[in-house]
Amino acid sequence: MDLDDVVPVADHVTRQSRVIDAPPSVVWEELHRLRLSSLPVTLLLGAARALPVLLTGRGRRRGGLDRTLLDVVPIPELASDPPSHVVFGGVLQAWRPAGGKRPPVLDAAGVREWAEPGWVKVGMEFRLTPALGGTRLSCETRVVATDAGTRRRFGLYWLAVRPGSSAIRWELLTAVAVRAEARAG
């Protein structure tokens, strides 16, 4: 399974990648070990985004800052093929201040076919591919709205959060690279 199986067409796409001087197995391990507590930009932006949710009392979770970054992805993991790729997918109402309704848990086909108005379908994939000098770690996120009104609302939200969302992914790629290259060096 890959991202095309979850969100084949998107309204919004972000892609980042980095070549890391380490073998795929080491990059994979570091991607999955990366703790939220070691990502200051992610923590700051996540706290700003979570404030309305926390104020409603809906945001209390166990584990806190000791969780891995992949544990806090707001959509479920749908597939994993170590050390090649991991795919997440789900539906959200992220633009709503308190996060919107609790989303249903769906498999890839369920996400792809979801059509209830007022939601966005989100797919995210981390892919590792051999590259000259090591491994290319890439992250791609795709978002598609289920209706025109949601497309407009999410588009305004995305305009505001896209720079931060990209910064989080660049921080993640950099942190994985530093750790993986230190181990492989």
Coordinates of C-alpha atoms in Angstrom, one line a residue:
M1 CA 0.0 0.0 0.0
D2 CA 1.2 3.5 -0.7
L3 CA -0.2 7.1 -0.6
D4 CA -2.1 6.7 -3.9
D5 CA -4.2 4.0 -2.2
V6 CA -5.4 6.4 0.4
V7 CA -5.6 9.9 -1.2
P8 CA -5.0 9.5 -5.0
V9 CA -6.1 13.2 -5.8
A10 CA -5.4 16.1 -3.5
D11 CA -6.4 19.8 -3.1
H12 CA -3.2 20.4 -1.1
V13 CA 0.2 18.6 -1.2
T14 CA 3.4 19.1 0.7
R15 CA 6.6 17.2 -0.1
Q16 CA 10.0 17.3 1.6
S17 CA 12.9 15.0 1.3
R18 CA 16.5 14.7 2.3
V19 CA 19.4 12.4 1.5
I20 CA 20.8 10.9 4.6
D21 CA 24.3 9.3 4.7
A22 CA 23.1 6.1 6.4
P23 CA 21.6 2.8 5.2
P24 CA 17.8 2.5 5.1
S25 CA 17.6 0.3 8.2
V26 CA 19.3 2.9 10.3
V27 CA 17.2 5.8 8.9
W28 CA 14.0 3.7 9.5
E29 CA 15.0 3.0 13.1
E30 CA 15.7 6.7 13.8
L31 CA 12.5 7.8 12.2
H32 CA 10.6 5.5 14.5
R33 CA 12.7 6.4 17.6
L34 CA 12.4 10.2 17.3
R35 CA 10.9 11.6 20.4
L36 CA 8.6 14.6 20.4
S37 CA 10.7 16.1 23.3
S38 CA 13.7 16.4 20.9
L39 CA 11.8 18.6 18.4
P40 CA 11.6 22.2 19.7
V41 CA 9.9 23.7 16.6
T42 CA 7.3 20.9 16.6
L43 CA 6.6 21.4 20.3
L44 CA 6.1 25.1 20.0
L45 CA 3.9 24.9 16.9
G46 CA 2.0 21.9 18.3
A47 CA 1.4 23.8 21.6
A48 CA 0.0 26.8 19.7
R49 CA -2.3 24.6 17.6
A50 CA -3.4 22.5 20.6
L51 CA -4.3 25.4 22.9
P52 CA -8.0 25.6 21.8
V53 CA -8.3 21.8 22.2
L54 CA -6.7 21.8 25.6
L55 CA -9.0 24.7 26.8
T56 CA -12.0 22.5 25.9
G57 CA -10.6 19.7 28.0
R58 CA -10.4 17.3 25.0
G59 CA -6.7 17.2 24.6
R60 CA -5.4 15.3 27.6
R61 CA -3.3 12.3 26.4
R62 CA -1.1 9.8 28.2
G63 CA 2.7 9.7 27.5
G64 CA 3.3 13.4 27.0
L65 CA 6.6 14.5 25.5
D66 CA 8.1 11.1 25.8
R67 CA 6.1 9.7 22.9
T68 CA 7.6 9.3 19.4
L69 CA 6.7 11.8 16.7
L70 CA 5.0 9.0 14.7
D71 CA 2.8 8.2 17.8
V72 CA 1.3 11.7 17.7
V73 CA 0.4 11.8 14.0
P74 CA -3.3 12.8 14.1
I75 CA -4.3 10.1 11.7
P76 CA -3.9 6.3 12.1
E77 CA -1.1 4.3 10.6
L78 CA -2.5 2.2 7.8
A79 CA 0.5 0.3 6.4
S80 CA 4.1 -0.2 7.2
D81 CA 6.8 -2.0 5.1
P82 CA 10.1 -1.7 6.9
P83 CA 12.5 -0.2 5.9
S84 CA 10.7 1.1 2.9
H85 CA 7.6 3.2 3.9
V86 CA 4.9 3.9 6.4
V87 CA 1.5 5.3 5.4
F88 CA -1.0 7.1 7.6
G89 CA -4.5 8.1 6.6
G90 CA -7.8 9.4 8.0
V91 CA -10.4 12.1 8.0
L92 CA -10.2 15.3 10.1
Q93 CA -11.8 18.6 10.8
A94 CA -8.4 20.3 11.6
W95 CA -9.5 23.8 10.8
R96 CA -12.1 23.8 13.7
P97 CA -10.6 25.4 16.8
A98 CA -11.3 22.4 19.0
G99 CA -10.5 19.9 16.4
G100 CA -14.1 19.1 15.3
K101 CA -15.9 15.9 15.7
R102 CA -14.1 12.7 16.7
P103 CA -13.2 11.1 13.3
P104 CA -14.1 7.5 12.5
V105 CA -11.2 5.0 12.2
L106 CA -11.0 4.0 8.6
D107 CA -8.9 1.7 6.5
A108 CA -7.3 2.9 3.2
A109 CA -10.4 2.1 1.2
G110 CA -12.6 3.8 3.8
V111 CA -10.6 7.0 3.6
R112 CA -10.5 7.0 -0.2
E113 CA -14.3 6.5 -0.4
W114 CA -15.3 8.8 2.5
A115 CA -17.7 11.5 1.1
E116 CA -19.5 12.9 4.2
P117 CA -19.5 16.7 3.8
G118 CA -17.5 18.8 6.3
W119 CA -14.3 16.7 6.4
V120 CA -10.9 16.5 4.8
K121 CA -9.3 13.3 3.9
V122 CA -5.6 13.2 4.8
G123 CA -2.8 10.8 3.7
M124 CA 0.8 11.0 4.8
E125 CA 3.7 8.8 3.8
F126 CA 7.3 8.5 4.9
R127 CA 9.3 6.8 2.2
L128 CA 12.9 5.6 2.2
T129 CA 14.6 4.9 -1.1
P130 CA 18.3 4.1 -1.8
A131 CA 20.2 7.2 -3.0
L132 CA 23.8 7.9 -3.9
G133 CA 25.6 8.1 -0.5
G134 CA 22.7 6.7 1.6
T135 CA 19.0 6.9 1.8
R136 CA 16.5 9.5 0.6
L137 CA 13.9 10.0 3.4
S138 CA 10.8 11.8 2.0
C139 CA 7.6 12.9 3.5
E140 CA 4.5 13.6 1.5
T141 CA 1.1 14.8 2.8
R142 CA -2.0 15.0 0.7
V143 CA -5.3 16.6 1.7
V144 CA -8.6 16.7 -0.1
A145 CA -11.9 18.1 1.1
T146 CA -15.2 16.3 0.7
D147 CA -17.2 19.3 -0.4
A148 CA -16.7 22.8 -1.8
G149 CA -17.5 24.7 1.5
T150 CA -15.0 22.6 3.4
R151 CA -12.4 23.1 0.6
R152 CA -12.7 26.9 1.1
R153 CA -12.6 26.7 4.9
F154 CA -9.6 24.3 4.9
G155 CA -7.9 26.4 2.2
L156 CA -7.9 29.4 4.5
Y157 CA -6.7 27.3 7.4
W158 CA -4.0 25.7 5.2
L159 CA -2.8 29.2 4.2
A160 CA -2.1 29.9 7.9
V161 CA -0.6 26.5 8.9
R162 CA 1.3 25.4 5.9
P163 CA 4.5 27.2 6.8
G164 CA 4.5 25.6 10.2
S165 CA 3.5 22.2 8.9
S166 CA 6.5 22.4 6.5
A167 CA 8.8 23.5 9.3
I168 CA 7.8 20.5 11.4
R169 CA 8.6 18.1 8.6
W170 CA 12.0 19.8 7.9
E171 CA 12.8 19.6 11.6
L172 CA 11.9 15.9 11.6
L173 CA 14.0 15.1 8.5
T174 CA 17.0 17.0 10.0
A175 CA 16.7 15.3 13.3
V176 CA 16.5 11.8 11.7
A177 CA 19.5 12.7 9.5
V178 CA 21.6 13.9 12.5
R179 CA 20.9 10.7 14.5
A180 CA 21.2 8.3 11.6
E181 CA 24.4 9.8 10.3
A182 CA 25.9 9.7 13.8
R183 CA 25.2 6.0 14.1
A184 CA 26.4 5.2 10.6
G185 CA 29.5 7.4 10.8

